[in-house]
């Protein structure tokens, strides 16, 4: 759809929601998000979306930043690059899924944001010194 028309429809939706008195809590939530410091917003976006296989440009857009501003702000906040942070966060999540649920290695990989199971296995082994399957089997033993 046309970007201008899409923007108009989103504004219309938000105004319709805002006009309904039963949506007080929703409006309060929107208002607090608007008042939230940018660093908290960046942290929240990253924590809430690391499991999705998004490009850095997508994360930047979600935090209403250019890619260069996003990368700079991210490195200031997390003391590491976005790519390294995402990999570590996804691997930690995958480890949790493998050791605390009945998810298969493939399910854990995809649900953690990895699209390629072999890349996941290599990264997992490099980080934890063991294959995902071995780690899962250790949990069962």
C-alpha atoms as an extended CHARMM CRD file, in Angstrom:
* protein
*
       141  EXT
         1         1  UNK       CA              0.0000000000        0.0000000000        0.0000000000  PROA      1               0.0000000000
         2         2  UNK       CA              0.9190000000        3.6220000000       -0.4590000000  PROA      2               0.0000000000
         3         3  UNK       CA              3.0260000000        4.8790000000        2.4800000000  PROA      3               0.0000000000
         4         4  UNK       CA              0.9470000000        8.0520000000        2.9160000000  PROA      4               0.0000000000
         5         5  UNK       CA             -2.2640000000        6.0290000000        2.9960000000  PROA      5               0.0000000000
         6         6  UNK       CA             -0.7580000000        3.5570000000        5.4690000000  PROA      6               0.0000000000
         7         7  UNK       CA              0.3720000000        6.4090000000        7.7440000000  PROA      7               0.0000000000
         8         8  UNK       CA             -3.1040000000        7.9150000000        7.5610000000  PROA      8               0.0000000000
         9         9  UNK       CA             -4.7750000000        4.6040000000        8.4720000000  PROA      9               0.0000000000
        10        10  UNK       CA             -2.4210000000        4.0590000000       11.4210000000  PROA      10              0.0000000000
        11        11  UNK       CA             -3.1590000000        7.5640000000       12.7050000000  PROA      11              0.0000000000
        12        12  UNK       CA             -6.8690000000        6.8880000000       12.2650000000  PROA      12              0.0000000000
        13        13  UNK       CA             -6.5690000000        3.6480000000       14.2360000000  PROA      13              0.0000000000
        14        14  UNK       CA             -4.6720000000        5.3390000000       17.0690000000  PROA      14              0.0000000000
        15        15  UNK       CA             -7.1760000000        8.1920000000       17.2560000000  PROA      15              0.0000000000
        16        16  UNK       CA            -10.0620000000        5.7070000000       17.2880000000  PROA      16              0.0000000000
        17        17  UNK       CA             -8.4030000000        3.8190000000       20.1570000000  PROA      17              0.0000000000
        18        18  UNK       CA             -7.6650000000        7.0660000000       22.0060000000  PROA      18              0.0000000000
        19        19  UNK       CA            -11.2540000000        8.2700000000       21.6230000000  PROA      19              0.0000000000
        20        20  UNK       CA            -12.7400000000        5.2030000000       23.3340000000  PROA      20              0.0000000000
        21        21  UNK       CA            -13.0170000000        5.7200000000       27.1280000000  PROA      21              0.0000000000
        22        22  UNK       CA            -12.4550000000        2.0110000000       27.8610000000  PROA      22              0.0000000000
        23        23  UNK       CA             -8.9090000000        2.2850000000       26.5060000000  PROA      23              0.0000000000
        24        24  UNK       CA             -7.5550000000        4.3420000000       29.4180000000  PROA      24              0.0000000000
        25        25  UNK       CA             -4.9120000000        1.7720000000       30.3390000000  PROA      25              0.0000000000
        26        26  UNK       CA             -3.7780000000        1.4960000000       26.7220000000  PROA      26              0.0000000000
        27        27  UNK       CA             -3.4350000000        5.2660000000       26.4670000000  PROA      27              0.0000000000
        28        28  UNK       CA             -1.4950000000        5.3230000000       29.7040000000  PROA      28              0.0000000000
        29        29  UNK       CA              0.8630000000        2.6730000000       28.3120000000  PROA      29              0.0000000000
        30        30  UNK       CA              1.3430000000        4.6520000000       25.0840000000  PROA      30              0.0000000000
        31        31  UNK       CA              1.9810000000        7.7880000000       27.0780000000  PROA      31              0.0000000000
        32        32  UNK       CA              4.5970000000        6.1240000000       29.2860000000  PROA      32              0.0000000000
        33        33  UNK       CA              6.3310000000        4.7410000000       26.1800000000  PROA      33              0.0000000000
        34        34  UNK       CA              6.5230000000        8.2540000000       24.7640000000  PROA      34              0.0000000000
        35        35  UNK       CA              8.0220000000        9.5500000000       28.0310000000  PROA      35              0.0000000000
        36        36  UNK       CA             10.5250000000        6.6860000000       28.3030000000  PROA      36              0.0000000000
        37        37  UNK       CA             14.1900000000        7.6140000000       27.9250000000  PROA      37              0.0000000000
        38        38  UNK       CA             15.7270000000        6.4840000000       24.6450000000  PROA      38              0.0000000000
        39        39  UNK       CA             18.1820000000        4.1400000000       26.3790000000  PROA      39              0.0000000000
        40        40  UNK       CA             15.3430000000        2.2950000000       28.1020000000  PROA      40              0.0000000000
        41        41  UNK       CA             13.4720000000        2.1230000000       24.8080000000  PROA      41              0.0000000000
        42        42  UNK       CA             16.4920000000        0.6630000000       23.0150000000  PROA      42              0.0000000000
        43        43  UNK       CA             17.0100000000       -1.8820000000       25.7810000000  PROA      43              0.0000000000
        44        44  UNK       CA             13.3310000000       -2.8340000000       25.7860000000  PROA      44              0.0000000000
        45        45  UNK       CA             13.2110000000       -3.2570000000       22.0110000000  PROA      45              0.0000000000
        46        46  UNK       CA             16.2890000000       -5.4790000000       22.0660000000  PROA      46              0.0000000000
        47        47  UNK       CA             15.1260000000       -7.6030000000       25.0110000000  PROA      47              0.0000000000
        48        48  UNK       CA             11.6510000000       -8.0150000000       23.5350000000  PROA      48              0.0000000000
        49        49  UNK       CA             12.7600000000       -8.8550000000       19.9970000000  PROA      49              0.0000000000
        50        50  UNK       CA             16.1160000000      -10.6600000000       20.0910000000  PROA      50              0.0000000000
        51        51  UNK       CA             14.4260000000      -13.9900000000       19.2500000000  PROA      51              0.0000000000
        52        52  UNK       CA             13.2270000000      -12.6640000000       15.9150000000  PROA      52              0.0000000000
        53        53  UNK       CA             15.6110000000      -12.9320000000       13.0080000000  PROA      53              0.0000000000
        54        54  UNK       CA             15.6360000000       -9.2200000000       12.2410000000  PROA      54              0.0000000000
        55        55  UNK       CA             18.3460000000       -7.2650000000       10.4730000000  PROA      55              0.0000000000
        56        56  UNK       CA             20.1630000000       -4.5220000000       12.3730000000  PROA      56              0.0000000000
        57        57  UNK       CA             18.3410000000       -2.0160000000       10.1550000000  PROA      57              0.0000000000
        58        58  UNK       CA             15.0450000000       -3.4080000000       11.4800000000  PROA      58              0.0000000000
        59        59  UNK       CA             16.1830000000       -3.0330000000       15.0960000000  PROA      59              0.0000000000
        60        60  UNK       CA             17.3040000000        0.5240000000       14.3190000000  PROA      60              0.0000000000
        61        61  UNK       CA             13.9020000000        1.3100000000       12.8140000000  PROA      61              0.0000000000
        62        62  UNK       CA             12.1180000000       -0.1790000000       15.8470000000  PROA      62              0.0000000000
        63        63  UNK       CA             14.0990000000        2.1730000000       18.0820000000  PROA      63              0.0000000000
        64        64  UNK       CA             13.4390000000        5.1250000000       15.7340000000  PROA      64              0.0000000000
        65        65  UNK       CA             17.1380000000        5.5790000000       14.9770000000  PROA      65              0.0000000000
        66        66  UNK       CA             19.3280000000        5.5560000000       11.9230000000  PROA      66              0.0000000000
        67        67  UNK       CA             21.5780000000        2.5100000000       11.6900000000  PROA      67              0.0000000000
        68        68  UNK       CA             24.6340000000        4.5220000000       12.7120000000  PROA      68              0.0000000000
        69        69  UNK       CA             22.8270000000        6.1020000000       15.6970000000  PROA      69              0.0000000000
        70        70  UNK       CA             21.4670000000        2.7210000000       16.7050000000  PROA      70              0.0000000000
        71        71  UNK       CA             24.9200000000        1.1080000000       16.5760000000  PROA      71              0.0000000000
        72        72  UNK       CA             26.5380000000        3.9740000000       18.5030000000  PROA      72              0.0000000000
        73        73  UNK       CA             23.8110000000        4.0710000000       21.1810000000  PROA      73              0.0000000000
        74        74  UNK       CA             23.7850000000        0.2840000000       21.4240000000  PROA      74              0.0000000000
        75        75  UNK       CA             27.5370000000        0.0390000000       21.9730000000  PROA      75              0.0000000000
        76        76  UNK       CA             27.3470000000        2.7880000000       24.6140000000  PROA      76              0.0000000000
        77        77  UNK       CA             24.5310000000        1.0140000000       26.4590000000  PROA      77              0.0000000000
        78        78  UNK       CA             25.6850000000       -2.6210000000       26.1780000000  PROA      78              0.0000000000
        79        79  UNK       CA             29.4790000000       -2.2320000000       25.7790000000  PROA      79              0.0000000000
        80        80  UNK       CA             29.5050000000       -4.6050000000       22.8090000000  PROA      80              0.0000000000
        81        81  UNK       CA             28.3820000000       -4.6610000000       19.2000000000  PROA      81              0.0000000000
        82        82  UNK       CA             24.7390000000       -5.4420000000       18.3560000000  PROA      82              0.0000000000
        83        83  UNK       CA             25.7540000000       -8.5530000000       16.4000000000  PROA      83              0.0000000000
        84        84  UNK       CA             27.7640000000      -10.0400000000       19.2750000000  PROA      84              0.0000000000
        85        85  UNK       CA             25.0520000000       -9.1940000000       21.7950000000  PROA      85              0.0000000000
        86        86  UNK       CA             22.3490000000      -10.8040000000       19.6540000000  PROA      86              0.0000000000
        87        87  UNK       CA             24.3770000000      -13.9760000000       19.1690000000  PROA      87              0.0000000000
        88        88  UNK       CA             25.1160000000      -14.2700000000       22.9070000000  PROA      88              0.0000000000
        89        89  UNK       CA             21.5110000000      -13.5560000000       23.8730000000  PROA      89              0.0000000000
        90        90  UNK       CA             20.1640000000      -16.0580000000       21.3480000000  PROA      90              0.0000000000
        91        91  UNK       CA             22.6270000000      -18.7390000000       22.4400000000  PROA      91              0.0000000000
        92        92  UNK       CA             21.7000000000      -18.2210000000       26.0970000000  PROA      92              0.0000000000
        93        93  UNK       CA             18.0370000000      -18.5150000000       25.1700000000  PROA      93              0.0000000000
        94        94  UNK       CA             18.6800000000      -21.6570000000       23.1240000000  PROA      94              0.0000000000
        95        95  UNK       CA             20.5790000000      -23.1970000000       26.0500000000  PROA      95              0.0000000000
        96        96  UNK       CA             17.6290000000      -22.4440000000       28.3020000000  PROA      96              0.0000000000
        97        97  UNK       CA             15.2150000000      -24.0480000000       25.8290000000  PROA      97              0.0000000000
        98        98  UNK       CA             17.3890000000      -27.1470000000       25.4310000000  PROA      98              0.0000000000
        99        99  UNK       CA             17.9010000000      -27.6990000000       29.1430000000  PROA      99              0.0000000000
       100       100  UNK       CA             14.4820000000      -26.6690000000       30.4620000000  PROA      100             0.0000000000
       101       101  UNK       CA             12.0010000000      -27.7450000000       27.8070000000  PROA      101             0.0000000000
       102       102  UNK       CA             11.3750000000      -30.6570000000       25.4860000000  PROA      102             0.0000000000
       103       103  UNK       CA             12.2950000000      -28.5980000000       22.4030000000  PROA      103             0.0000000000
       104       104  UNK       CA             14.4240000000      -30.2780000000       19.7590000000  PROA      104             0.0000000000
       105       105  UNK       CA             17.7300000000      -28.7210000000       18.7440000000  PROA      105             0.0000000000
       106       106  UNK       CA             16.1640000000      -27.3880000000       15.5520000000  PROA      106             0.0000000000
       107       107  UNK       CA             13.1780000000      -25.9260000000       17.4260000000  PROA      107             0.0000000000
       108       108  UNK       CA             15.4760000000      -24.2780000000       19.9690000000  PROA      108             0.0000000000
       109       109  UNK       CA             17.6060000000      -22.8300000000       17.1720000000  PROA      109             0.0000000000
       110       110  UNK       CA             14.6810000000      -21.3250000000       15.2710000000  PROA      110             0.0000000000
       111       111  UNK       CA             12.8780000000      -20.1070000000       18.3900000000  PROA      111             0.0000000000
       112       112  UNK       CA             16.0670000000      -18.3430000000       19.4580000000  PROA      112             0.0000000000
       113       113  UNK       CA             16.3580000000      -16.3870000000       16.2250000000  PROA      113             0.0000000000
       114       114  UNK       CA             18.7480000000      -18.5650000000       14.2220000000  PROA      114             0.0000000000
       115       115  UNK       CA             17.6610000000      -19.3630000000       10.6680000000  PROA      115             0.0000000000
       116       116  UNK       CA             20.4540000000      -21.7840000000        9.9240000000  PROA      116             0.0000000000
       117       117  UNK       CA             20.7880000000      -24.8880000000       12.1200000000  PROA      117             0.0000000000
       118       118  UNK       CA             24.4140000000      -25.5360000000       11.1570000000  PROA      118             0.0000000000
       119       119  UNK       CA             25.4140000000      -21.9490000000       12.0020000000  PROA      119             0.0000000000
       120       120  UNK       CA             23.5700000000      -22.3490000000       15.2960000000  PROA      120             0.0000000000
       121       121  UNK       CA             25.4120000000      -25.6020000000       16.0850000000  PROA      121             0.0000000000
       122       122  UNK       CA             28.8300000000      -24.0710000000       15.3040000000  PROA      122             0.0000000000
       123       123  UNK       CA             28.1220000000      -20.9610000000       17.3920000000  PROA      123             0.0000000000
       124       124  UNK       CA             26.7120000000      -23.0730000000       20.2300000000  PROA      124             0.0000000000
       125       125  UNK       CA             29.7660000000      -25.3610000000       20.2950000000  PROA      125             0.0000000000
       126       126  UNK       CA             32.1270000000      -22.3730000000       20.2060000000  PROA      126             0.0000000000
       127       127  UNK       CA             30.3290000000      -20.7160000000       23.1170000000  PROA      127             0.0000000000
       128       128  UNK       CA             29.5800000000      -23.6860000000       25.3640000000  PROA      128             0.0000000000
       129       129  UNK       CA             32.2400000000      -26.2010000000       24.2920000000  PROA      129             0.0000000000
       130       130  UNK       CA             29.6530000000      -28.8460000000       23.5230000000  PROA      130             0.0000000000
       131       131  UNK       CA             27.1440000000      -29.5100000000       20.7700000000  PROA      131             0.0000000000
       132       132  UNK       CA             23.5000000000      -28.5850000000       21.3420000000  PROA      132             0.0000000000
       133       133  UNK       CA             22.5040000000      -32.2510000000       21.1890000000  PROA      133             0.0000000000
       134       134  UNK       CA             25.1330000000      -33.2340000000       23.7730000000  PROA      134             0.0000000000
       135       135  UNK       CA             23.9360000000      -30.4440000000       26.0430000000  PROA      135             0.0000000000
       136       136  UNK       CA             20.3370000000      -31.6070000000       25.6670000000  PROA      136             0.0000000000
       137       137  UNK       CA             21.3410000000      -35.2110000000       26.4410000000  PROA      137             0.0000000000
       138       138  UNK       CA             23.2520000000      -34.0900000000       29.5560000000  PROA      138             0.0000000000
       139       139  UNK       CA             20.0240000000      -32.5360000000       30.8100000000  PROA      139             0.0000000000
       140       140  UNK       CA             18.2060000000      -35.8330000000       30.4650000000  PROA      140             0.0000000000
       141       141  UNK       CA             20.9650000000      -37.8710000000       32.1460000000  PROA      141             0.0000000000
